Every structure is written in C-alpha cells, then in structure tokens.
C-alpha cells in the first residue's frame, strides 16, 4: 500500500507564557453546588435511536454523523480494527480492517474521525513503537492513499488525537517514565492533503489532558508559568485560524492536574480527579463549569469521562453507572440511568463538548446467561440544536 509521509515543521506556536493570567484560587464554598442547590426534575431526554454492535466495540466522540469505533478484528493476527458508525442509520463500516505496519505485534490502538478524515494509531505491543496515520473519509469509507503523520518509540506516548472537518490535531508527549521525560511536548495540526504538519502549541512538559474539539474551539491544557512551578493552563484555541489565537484561558492552582477540559458556550467545563488539599475550590475533586475567576458551578463527584452539552446550559456529566443531566438555566438536574443489564460501570459517552445529540454506549449482559453479549448504542437528541 502506498503511504505518503508528512513532514513535521515548527510553526508559530501560541505564546501561552505571554498570555497566561494568574492562577484561579477561590474559596472552597464559593461555587454553586448542583446537588445542594439545584432541584431534581423529571428527565426530559428520550432516546431517538438504539443499535447493537459486536461485543468489544469501543466508541469515541466525533463532531459529525460518523463516530470512530475500535472493534474486534477479523483474525487472531489482527486483533483490533478501526471502524466508523453512522449515528444516522446505525451502519458500522470497517475503515482500517488491518494494520499497515508489518509484523505480528501491531494493533490499531486508537482512532478518531470527523465526517471528512479518519486518523488512527498503530501500536507494536512488544516494543511500544507507534505510527499515526490518517486518510480521507466519505460516508464512512476510506478514500485514496493514507498519510503517515508521525511515528515514535517507547520514549514517547502514543499520540492523543482529535479531528475536526478536514483537520487532524494530536499531542506528541514524552513518556512520563522514559528517558525523554524532560522534553517539551507539542500539539501538531495537519490538514487533509497537506505535506506538512505544523507545531501550533508547545508545552514545557506534558499536557494535562487530551484535546477536546467543541464548536469552533479546541481546548488543550499545556504547562504554563514553568519558572514558578507546575501550573496547567486550560486554554481554548480558535479552530478558524488553525489554533493561532487563544479564545480564553483558565490557569489552575499550583500542582492541580486536570482530568478533562472543554469549552461549551462561554464557559469552560473541566474535571479534577483528586483532592489536592490546597488550591482552594479547584483543588477539590469534581466537575466545574465556569471561566476566569468564577463564579463556578460544581458537581462533587469523581469524574470518569468527558462532558457533553449545549451552549444553552444543558450538561451531561457521567457519575458511576448513570449521568447527571444538569440544566443551569432553570437550576435543575435529572438522572439518566444506564441501559438495562449494562455492566456495573454503566454507559460511557461517545459525545464531547458542544453537541446537538448525546450518544452513549454500554456492554450489555445476555438476559438468559448473564454474560456480556453485545454493545448497545443510544442516541439522545438534545432540546437545543447547536448546529
């Protein structure tokens, strides 16, 4: 198979140090607690579609009508394949049925897509070497020859990927325990058909969490204020100028590490997965909605997945086996329960950031044997269309 190799080049990286504000340190009791303040209401969401996928399928978020899926491979030597699911029809299409990389140890490790481009990581399970590829996508089918965007060995983590329109965005980070752990990290931006991928954001250390595409922004969490300590700047970049401009930034307290971050409407939505014992409110475990120095809305539950919602104030936040559907406009919340016979961890979201449909997937047990039997996907239209 012919593969075009893309060159990595240095670009005009966003100067986060010059745009960095003060750390956001506010009092523990200054947030509006959803569970203490909001009223519980009846759930207003109803699934519009539901499909069964083969056991072992794992879905990921995407901005359009096709979602990337990792599915069980067709042979023992190709254990995992890259697929795409239409959330309009429930059609599941194989995009990467087998690895391009030669050798028995390679698997399709990760995948992301938009309706126009499909990107995936192949990983050698023995050596931990990896390669990032991308190809054009049309109606769920790969088009033309793929492009090799990047490759690395065990000194660098497999890249974390996001796709939007005909762009692929990924983080290149040194392994936390490898010989290159002191190296800087970079966010790269590539456009389908291009011969170069440009470094657009540099972090003096590892990024705090995976990239999140939401509306017209990409949210990253690079290290900032590096001369002063360990600070992460949750930063929304403008997609329209290839991440050259910063839309907004929130600097977390010293040493506080974000689990997840995105931007919905004019607010950041981010999660902290540990209690740090310092840093005020944002040093406590939970999910937060707000910007700048606040005010913030908080859900004091351990985060386990990304958050989806609308710019009108509806947020879907996973908690154990269910979701909180939070409406900040009328200050109510309701509970979206997991599928019947779903495994104990419930359902996981296949939606991220601002969206008009909330997609979930869960592994469901057979009614008679009690053994895992299939993966069920559900689609919930959100009341407010965001485009």
GROMACS .gro file of C-alpha atoms in nm:
model
  387
    1UNK     CA    1   0.000   0.000   0.000
    2UNK     CA    2   0.137   0.343  -0.097
    3UNK     CA    3   0.163   0.578   0.202
    4UNK     CA    4   0.256   0.947   0.188
    5UNK     CA    5   0.483   1.065   0.470
    6UNK     CA    6   0.405   1.404   0.621
    7UNK     CA    7   0.685   1.630   0.742
    8UNK     CA    8   0.667   1.781   1.091
    9UNK     CA    9   0.760   2.150   1.091
   10UNK     CA   10   0.788   2.423   1.353
   11UNK     CA   11   0.510   2.676   1.332
   12UNK     CA   12   0.413   2.991   1.515
   13UNK     CA   13   0.331   2.822   1.843
   14UNK     CA   14   0.082   3.008   2.057
   15UNK     CA   15   0.276   3.209   2.314
   16UNK     CA   16   0.098   3.081   2.622
   17UNK     CA   17   0.352   3.227   2.863
   18UNK     CA   18   0.275   3.582   2.745
   19UNK     CA   19  -0.100   3.526   2.762
   20UNK     CA   20  -0.108   3.350   3.096
   21UNK     CA   21  -0.315   3.503   3.373
   22UNK     CA   22  -0.299   3.442   3.745
   23UNK     CA   23  -0.389   3.102   3.889
   24UNK     CA   24  -0.758   3.069   3.977
   25UNK     CA   25  -0.767   3.028   4.354
   26UNK     CA   26  -1.111   3.085   4.505
   27UNK     CA   27  -1.272   2.982   4.834
   28UNK     CA   28  -1.396   2.626   4.879
   29UNK     CA   29  -1.751   2.741   4.942
   30UNK     CA   30  -1.772   2.992   4.658
   31UNK     CA   31  -1.921   2.756   4.397
   32UNK     CA   32  -2.287   2.678   4.341
   33UNK     CA   33  -2.321   2.309   4.425
   34UNK     CA   34  -2.555   2.129   4.188
   35UNK     CA   35  -2.652   1.865   4.443
   36UNK     CA   36  -2.705   2.114   4.729
   37UNK     CA   37  -2.870   2.399   4.538
   38UNK     CA   38  -3.046   2.264   4.228
   39UNK     CA   39  -3.384   2.088   4.233
   40UNK     CA   40  -3.431   1.738   4.094
   41UNK     CA   41  -3.661   1.724   3.792
   42UNK     CA   42  -3.804   1.461   3.560
   43UNK     CA   43  -3.572   1.355   3.281
   44UNK     CA   44  -3.654   1.537   2.959
   45UNK     CA   45  -3.430   1.324   2.734
   46UNK     CA   46  -3.562   1.032   2.526
   47UNK     CA   47  -3.355   0.808   2.304
   48UNK     CA   48  -3.434   0.852   1.934
   49UNK     CA   49  -3.232   0.551   1.818
   50UNK     CA   50  -3.059   0.243   1.956
   51UNK     CA   51  -2.834  -0.013   1.789
   52UNK     CA   52  -2.647  -0.327   1.888
   53UNK     CA   53  -2.278  -0.362   1.797
   54UNK     CA   54  -2.048  -0.662   1.835
   55UNK     CA   55  -1.910  -0.732   2.180
   56UNK     CA   56  -1.586  -0.545   2.246
   57UNK     CA   57  -1.673  -0.236   2.040
   58UNK     CA   58  -1.549   0.091   2.191
   59UNK     CA   59  -1.682   0.424   2.064
   60UNK     CA   60  -1.524   0.768   2.071
   61UNK     CA   61  -1.664   1.116   2.029
   62UNK     CA   62  -1.676   1.299   1.696
   63UNK     CA   63  -1.832   1.624   1.579
   64UNK     CA   64  -2.036   1.486   1.289
   65UNK     CA   65  -2.256   1.196   1.185
   66UNK     CA   66  -1.982   0.930   1.192
   67UNK     CA   67  -1.820   0.811   1.515
   68UNK     CA   68  -1.487   0.624   1.534
   69UNK     CA   69  -1.507   0.271   1.673
   70UNK     CA   70  -1.243   0.022   1.781
   71UNK     CA   71  -1.383  -0.325   1.718
   72UNK     CA   72  -1.269  -0.685   1.745
   73UNK     CA   73  -1.052  -0.776   1.447
   74UNK     CA   74  -1.124  -1.036   1.184
   75UNK     CA   75  -0.828  -1.263   1.261
   76UNK     CA   76  -0.602  -1.355   1.552
   77UNK     CA   77  -0.318  -1.160   1.395
   78UNK     CA   78  -0.537  -0.850   1.353
   79UNK     CA   79  -0.699  -0.838   1.696
   80UNK     CA   80  -0.837  -0.483   1.669
   81UNK     CA   81  -0.965  -0.291   1.368
   82UNK     CA   82  -1.071   0.067   1.310
   83UNK     CA   83  -1.435   0.119   1.215
   84UNK     CA   84  -1.688   0.401   1.189
   85UNK     CA   85  -2.053   0.410   1.299
   86UNK     CA   86  -2.322   0.623   1.137
   87UNK     CA   87  -2.542   0.769   1.410
   88UNK     CA   88  -2.800   0.845   1.140
   89UNK     CA   89  -2.851   0.485   1.026
   90UNK     CA   90  -2.661   0.260   1.268
   91UNK     CA   91  -2.437   0.134   0.986
   92UNK     CA   92  -2.097   0.007   1.105
   93UNK     CA   93  -1.822   0.027   0.841
   94UNK     CA   94  -1.466  -0.107   0.855
   95UNK     CA   95  -1.218   0.170   0.775
   96UNK     CA   96  -0.891   0.007   0.887
   97UNK     CA   97  -0.951  -0.372   0.878
   98UNK     CA   98  -0.580  -0.444   0.924
   99UNK     CA   99  -0.265  -0.259   1.019
  100UNK     CA  100  -0.041  -0.101   0.758
  101UNK     CA  101   0.260  -0.170   0.981
  102UNK     CA  102   0.413  -0.511   0.918
  103UNK     CA  103   0.462  -0.763   1.197
  104UNK     CA  104   0.251  -0.975   1.429
  105UNK     CA  105   0.265  -0.741   1.727
  106UNK     CA  106   0.085  -0.443   1.571
  107UNK     CA  107  -0.272  -0.343   1.661
  108UNK     CA  108  -0.500  -0.049   1.586
  109UNK     CA  109  -0.456   0.123   1.923
  110UNK     CA  110  -0.671   0.436   1.890
  111UNK     CA  111  -0.886   0.618   1.634
  112UNK     CA  112  -1.069   0.946   1.586
  113UNK     CA  113  -1.261   1.094   1.294
  114UNK     CA  114  -1.474   1.370   1.153
  115UNK     CA  115  -1.706   1.319   0.859
  116UNK     CA  116  -1.410   1.404   0.629
  117UNK     CA  117  -1.099   1.247   0.784
  118UNK     CA  118  -1.012   0.934   0.982
  119UNK     CA  119  -0.696   0.919   1.197
  120UNK     CA  120  -0.565   0.616   1.380
  121UNK     CA  121  -0.264   0.499   1.582
  122UNK     CA  122  -0.098   0.163   1.521
  123UNK     CA  123   0.100   0.027   1.817
  124UNK     CA  124   0.354  -0.254   1.843
  125UNK     CA  125   0.251  -0.426   2.167
  126UNK     CA  126   0.601  -0.571   2.214
  127UNK     CA  127   0.823  -0.268   2.158
  128UNK     CA  128   0.569   0.012   2.221
  129UNK     CA  129   0.666   0.175   1.891
  130UNK     CA  130   0.376   0.355   1.723
  131UNK     CA  131   0.270   0.521   1.397
  132UNK     CA  132  -0.005   0.779   1.339
  133UNK     CA  133  -0.191   0.758   1.006
  134UNK     CA  134  -0.480   0.948   0.851
  135UNK     CA  135  -0.696   0.910   0.543
  136UNK     CA  136  -0.983   1.092   0.375
  137UNK     CA  137  -1.329   0.969   0.475
  138UNK     CA  138  -1.652   0.982   0.276
  139UNK     CA  139  -1.975   0.826   0.402
  140UNK     CA  140  -1.769   0.616   0.640
  141UNK     CA  141  -1.540   0.478   0.370
  142UNK     CA  142  -1.167   0.545   0.337
  143UNK     CA  143  -1.070   0.735   0.023
  144UNK     CA  144  -0.733   0.735  -0.151
  145UNK     CA  145  -0.396   0.653  -0.001
  146UNK     CA  146  -0.332   0.712   0.372
  147UNK     CA  147  -0.074   0.956   0.505
  148UNK     CA  148   0.180   0.882   0.778
  149UNK     CA  149   0.163   1.180   1.012
  150UNK     CA  150   0.409   1.082   1.286
  151UNK     CA  151   0.591   0.790   1.445
  152UNK     CA  152   0.778   0.724   1.768
  153UNK     CA  153   0.918   0.468   2.007
  154UNK     CA  154   0.859   0.389   2.374
  155UNK     CA  155   1.024   0.716   2.481
  156UNK     CA  156   0.708   0.891   2.360
  157UNK     CA  157   0.345   0.812   2.438
  158UNK     CA  158   0.110   0.715   2.154
  159UNK     CA  159  -0.040   1.048   2.044
  160UNK     CA  160  -0.374   1.172   2.173
  161UNK     CA  161  -0.584   1.266   1.870
  162UNK     CA  162  -0.876   1.489   1.775
  163UNK     CA  163  -1.034   1.558   1.435
  164UNK     CA  164  -1.241   1.847   1.303
  165UNK     CA  165  -1.359   1.896   0.944
  166UNK     CA  166  -1.053   1.802   0.735
  167UNK     CA  167  -0.802   1.862   1.017
  168UNK     CA  168  -0.617   1.624   1.249
  169UNK     CA  169  -0.482   1.755   1.580
  170UNK     CA  170  -0.256   1.549   1.804
  171UNK     CA  171  -0.032   1.574   2.110
  172UNK     CA  172   0.326   1.450   2.093
  173UNK     CA  173   0.442   1.392   2.452
  174UNK     CA  174   0.741   1.218   2.613
  175UNK     CA  175   0.662   0.917   2.827
  176UNK     CA  176   0.635   1.014   3.194
  177UNK     CA  177   0.889   0.746   3.288
  178UNK     CA  178   1.105   0.733   2.975
  179UNK     CA  179   1.448   0.874   2.903
  180UNK     CA  180   1.294   1.177   2.727
  181UNK     CA  181   1.061   1.273   3.014
  182UNK     CA  182   1.223   1.619   3.048
  183UNK     CA  183   1.148   1.707   2.684
  184UNK     CA  184   0.884   1.959   2.583
  185UNK     CA  185   0.551   1.846   2.439
  186UNK     CA  186   0.391   1.974   2.119
  187UNK     CA  187   0.047   1.995   1.964
  188UNK     CA  188   0.050   1.939   1.587
  189UNK     CA  189  -0.207   2.049   1.331
  190UNK     CA  190  -0.246   1.888   0.987
  191UNK     CA  191  -0.493   1.948   0.704
  192UNK     CA  192  -0.601   1.665   0.477
  193UNK     CA  193  -0.387   1.656   0.163
  194UNK     CA  194  -0.109   1.866   0.314
  195UNK     CA  195   0.257   1.764   0.303
  196UNK     CA  196   0.342   1.931   0.636
  197UNK     CA  197   0.205   1.915   0.990
  198UNK     CA  198   0.268   2.229   1.192
  199UNK     CA  199   0.356   2.258   1.560
  200UNK     CA  200   0.096   2.504   1.694
  201UNK     CA  201   0.128   2.480   2.075
  202UNK     CA  202   0.436   2.400   2.282
  203UNK     CA  203   0.418   2.288   2.645
  204UNK     CA  204   0.726   2.285   2.875
  205UNK     CA  205   0.626   1.942   2.999
  206UNK     CA  206   0.337   1.706   2.934
  207UNK     CA  207  -0.009   1.841   2.852
  208UNK     CA  208  -0.260   1.794   3.132
  209UNK     CA  209  -0.532   1.615   2.933
  210UNK     CA  210  -0.642   1.511   2.585
  211UNK     CA  211  -0.751   1.769   2.323
  212UNK     CA  212  -1.123   1.843   2.300
  213UNK     CA  213  -1.294   1.977   1.988
  214UNK     CA  214  -1.607   2.174   2.076
  215UNK     CA  215  -1.783   2.406   1.834
  216UNK     CA  216  -1.525   2.644   1.689
  217UNK     CA  217  -1.259   2.576   1.954
  218UNK     CA  218  -1.002   2.318   2.057
  219UNK     CA  219  -0.925   2.302   2.429
  220UNK     CA  220  -0.579   2.196   2.548
  221UNK     CA  221  -0.407   2.207   2.887
  222UNK     CA  222  -0.040   2.298   2.833
  223UNK     CA  223   0.202   2.367   3.117
  224UNK     CA  224   0.233   2.742   3.186
  225UNK     CA  225   0.428   2.959   3.432
  226UNK     CA  226   0.702   2.697   3.414
  227UNK     CA  227   0.954   2.914   3.603
  228UNK     CA  228   0.721   2.928   3.904
  229UNK     CA  229   0.613   2.566   3.947
  230UNK     CA  230   0.370   2.314   3.796
  231UNK     CA  231   0.073   2.502   3.651
  232UNK     CA  232  -0.170   2.387   3.382
  233UNK     CA  233  -0.347   2.646   3.169
  234UNK     CA  234  -0.682   2.520   3.041
  235UNK     CA  235  -0.683   2.704   2.709
  236UNK     CA  236  -0.938   2.731   2.427
  237UNK     CA  237  -0.786   2.792   2.083
  238UNK     CA  238  -0.964   2.917   1.772
  239UNK     CA  239  -1.009   2.649   1.505
  240UNK     CA  240  -1.072   2.906   1.232
  241UNK     CA  241  -0.708   3.022   1.236
  242UNK     CA  242  -0.550   2.680   1.295
  243UNK     CA  243  -0.510   2.733   1.671
  244UNK     CA  244  -0.308   3.053   1.632
  245UNK     CA  245  -0.537   3.253   1.862
  246UNK     CA  246  -0.632   3.198   2.224
  247UNK     CA  247  -1.005   3.242   2.289
  248UNK     CA  248  -0.984   3.208   2.669
  249UNK     CA  249  -0.765   3.058   2.938
  250UNK     CA  250  -0.805   2.944   3.298
  251UNK     CA  251  -0.491   2.866   3.498
  252UNK     CA  252  -0.541   2.601   3.765
  253UNK     CA  253  -0.385   2.632   4.112
  254UNK     CA  254  -0.029   2.506   4.161
  255UNK     CA  255   0.013   2.128   4.106
  256UNK     CA  256  -0.358   2.072   4.031
  257UNK     CA  257  -0.387   1.840   3.732
  258UNK     CA  258  -0.694   1.844   3.503
  259UNK     CA  259  -0.859   1.513   3.418
  260UNK     CA  260  -1.063   1.662   3.130
  261UNK     CA  261  -1.138   2.006   2.986
  262UNK     CA  262  -1.351   2.153   2.708
  263UNK     CA  263  -1.534   2.476   2.627
  264UNK     CA  264  -1.912   2.491   2.586
  265UNK     CA  265  -2.059   2.832   2.504
  266UNK     CA  266  -1.869   3.093   2.705
  267UNK     CA  267  -1.769   2.856   2.985
  268UNK     CA  268  -1.500   2.601   3.046
  269UNK     CA  269  -1.616   2.260   3.164
  270UNK     CA  270  -1.336   2.073   3.338
  271UNK     CA  271  -1.282   1.793   3.588
  272UNK     CA  272  -1.036   1.735   3.872
  273UNK     CA  273  -0.997   1.369   3.974
  274UNK     CA  274  -0.822   1.406   4.310
  275UNK     CA  275  -0.835   1.611   4.630
  276UNK     CA  276  -0.512   1.809   4.647
  277UNK     CA  277  -0.553   1.961   4.993
  278UNK     CA  278  -0.456   2.303   4.858
  279UNK     CA  279  -0.554   2.547   4.586
  280UNK     CA  280  -0.896   2.632   4.726
  281UNK     CA  281  -1.209   2.524   4.541
  282UNK     CA  282  -1.038   2.395   4.226
  283UNK     CA  283  -0.808   2.173   4.429
  284UNK     CA  284  -1.105   1.952   4.513
  285UNK     CA  285  -1.228   1.650   4.316
  286UNK     CA  286  -1.526   1.719   4.094
  287UNK     CA  287  -1.652   1.873   3.770
  288UNK     CA  288  -1.669   2.252   3.730
  289UNK     CA  289  -1.844   2.492   3.493
  290UNK     CA  290  -1.718   2.850   3.469
  291UNK     CA  291  -1.444   3.080   3.340
  292UNK     CA  292  -1.184   3.325   3.464
  293UNK     CA  293  -1.202   3.373   3.839
  294UNK     CA  294  -1.558   3.239   3.851
  295UNK     CA  295  -1.828   3.212   3.959
  296UNK     CA  296  -1.832   2.833   3.924
  297UNK     CA  297  -2.095   2.561   3.927
  298UNK     CA  298  -1.972   2.232   4.070
  299UNK     CA  299  -2.066   1.866   4.087
  300UNK     CA  300  -1.873   1.698   4.370
  301UNK     CA  301  -1.848   1.352   4.219
  302UNK     CA  302  -1.543   1.159   4.097
  303UNK     CA  303  -1.512   1.221   3.720
  304UNK     CA  304  -1.475   0.927   3.486
  305UNK     CA  305  -1.545   1.061   3.136
  306UNK     CA  306  -1.577   1.368   2.919
  307UNK     CA  307  -1.874   1.607   2.939
  308UNK     CA  308  -2.117   1.696   2.660
  309UNK     CA  309  -2.375   1.972   2.646
  310UNK     CA  310  -2.523   2.274   2.470
  311UNK     CA  311  -2.448   2.645   2.481
  312UNK     CA  312  -2.793   2.700   2.634
  313UNK     CA  313  -2.685   2.547   2.966
  314UNK     CA  314  -2.753   2.172   2.942
  315UNK     CA  315  -2.466   1.944   3.054
  316UNK     CA  316  -2.443   1.563   3.063
  317UNK     CA  317  -2.196   1.453   3.333
  318UNK     CA  318  -2.120   1.086   3.398
  319UNK     CA  319  -2.136   0.962   3.756
  320UNK     CA  320  -2.078   0.592   3.829
  321UNK     CA  321  -2.336   0.400   3.625
  322UNK     CA  322  -2.560   0.696   3.539
  323UNK     CA  323  -2.547   1.057   3.421
  324UNK     CA  324  -2.649   1.387   3.571
  325UNK     CA  325  -2.840   1.593   3.314
  326UNK     CA  326  -2.781   1.943   3.454
  327UNK     CA  327  -2.977   2.249   3.340
  328UNK     CA  328  -2.802   2.562   3.464
  329UNK     CA  329  -3.070   2.793   3.322
  330UNK     CA  330  -3.353   2.668   3.543
  331UNK     CA  331  -3.119   2.524   3.811
  332UNK     CA  332  -3.244   2.167   3.793
  333UNK     CA  333  -3.088   1.827   3.741
  334UNK     CA  334  -3.221   1.486   3.644
  335UNK     CA  335  -3.069   1.140   3.622
  336UNK     CA  336  -3.019   0.945   3.300
  337UNK     CA  337  -2.983   0.581   3.404
  338UNK     CA  338  -2.780   0.319   3.223
  339UNK     CA  339  -2.923   0.061   2.987
  340UNK     CA  340  -3.097  -0.240   3.140
  341UNK     CA  341  -2.846  -0.522   3.207
  342UNK     CA  342  -2.548  -0.294   3.145
  343UNK     CA  343  -2.232  -0.394   3.329
  344UNK     CA  344  -2.173  -0.234   3.666
  345UNK     CA  345  -1.981   0.065   3.529
  346UNK     CA  346  -2.287   0.159   3.323
  347UNK     CA  347  -2.266   0.354   3.000
  348UNK     CA  348  -1.993   0.577   2.864
  349UNK     CA  349  -2.041   0.886   2.649
  350UNK     CA  350  -1.943   0.896   2.283
  351UNK     CA  351  -2.002   1.271   2.277
  352UNK     CA  352  -1.774   1.553   2.385
  353UNK     CA  353  -1.815   1.927   2.424
  354UNK     CA  354  -2.088   2.120   2.245
  355UNK     CA  355  -2.327   1.895   2.053
  356UNK     CA  356  -2.688   1.854   1.944
  357UNK     CA  357  -2.705   1.478   2.014
  358UNK     CA  358  -2.580   1.284   2.314
  359UNK     CA  359  -2.451   0.936   2.225
  360UNK     CA  360  -2.377   0.663   2.480
  361UNK     CA  361  -2.257   0.302   2.459
  362UNK     CA  362  -2.264   0.017   2.708
  363UNK     CA  363  -2.174  -0.350   2.726
  364UNK     CA  364  -2.497  -0.538   2.799
  365UNK     CA  365  -2.541  -0.885   2.950
  366UNK     CA  366  -2.744  -1.161   2.788
  367UNK     CA  367  -3.085  -1.187   2.956
  368UNK     CA  368  -3.059  -1.566   2.997
  369UNK     CA  369  -2.691  -1.633   3.068
  370UNK     CA  370  -2.592  -1.312   3.242
  371UNK     CA  371  -2.276  -1.298   3.030
  372UNK     CA  372  -2.169  -0.993   2.828
  373UNK     CA  373  -2.336  -1.026   2.488
  374UNK     CA  374  -2.323  -0.702   2.288
  375UNK     CA  375  -2.260  -0.329   2.293
  376UNK     CA  376  -2.570  -0.111   2.281
  377UNK     CA  377  -2.552   0.244   2.143
  378UNK     CA  378  -2.817   0.502   2.230
  379UNK     CA  379  -2.872   0.846   2.074
  380UNK     CA  380  -3.049   1.124   2.265
  381UNK     CA  381  -3.142   1.443   2.077
  382UNK     CA  382  -3.079   1.749   2.293
  383UNK     CA  383  -3.352   2.005   2.321
  384UNK     CA  384  -3.138   2.290   2.191
  385UNK     CA  385  -2.984   2.244   1.849
  386UNK     CA  386  -2.632   2.386   1.825
  387UNK     CA  387  -2.574   2.316   1.457
   0.00000   0.00000   0.00000
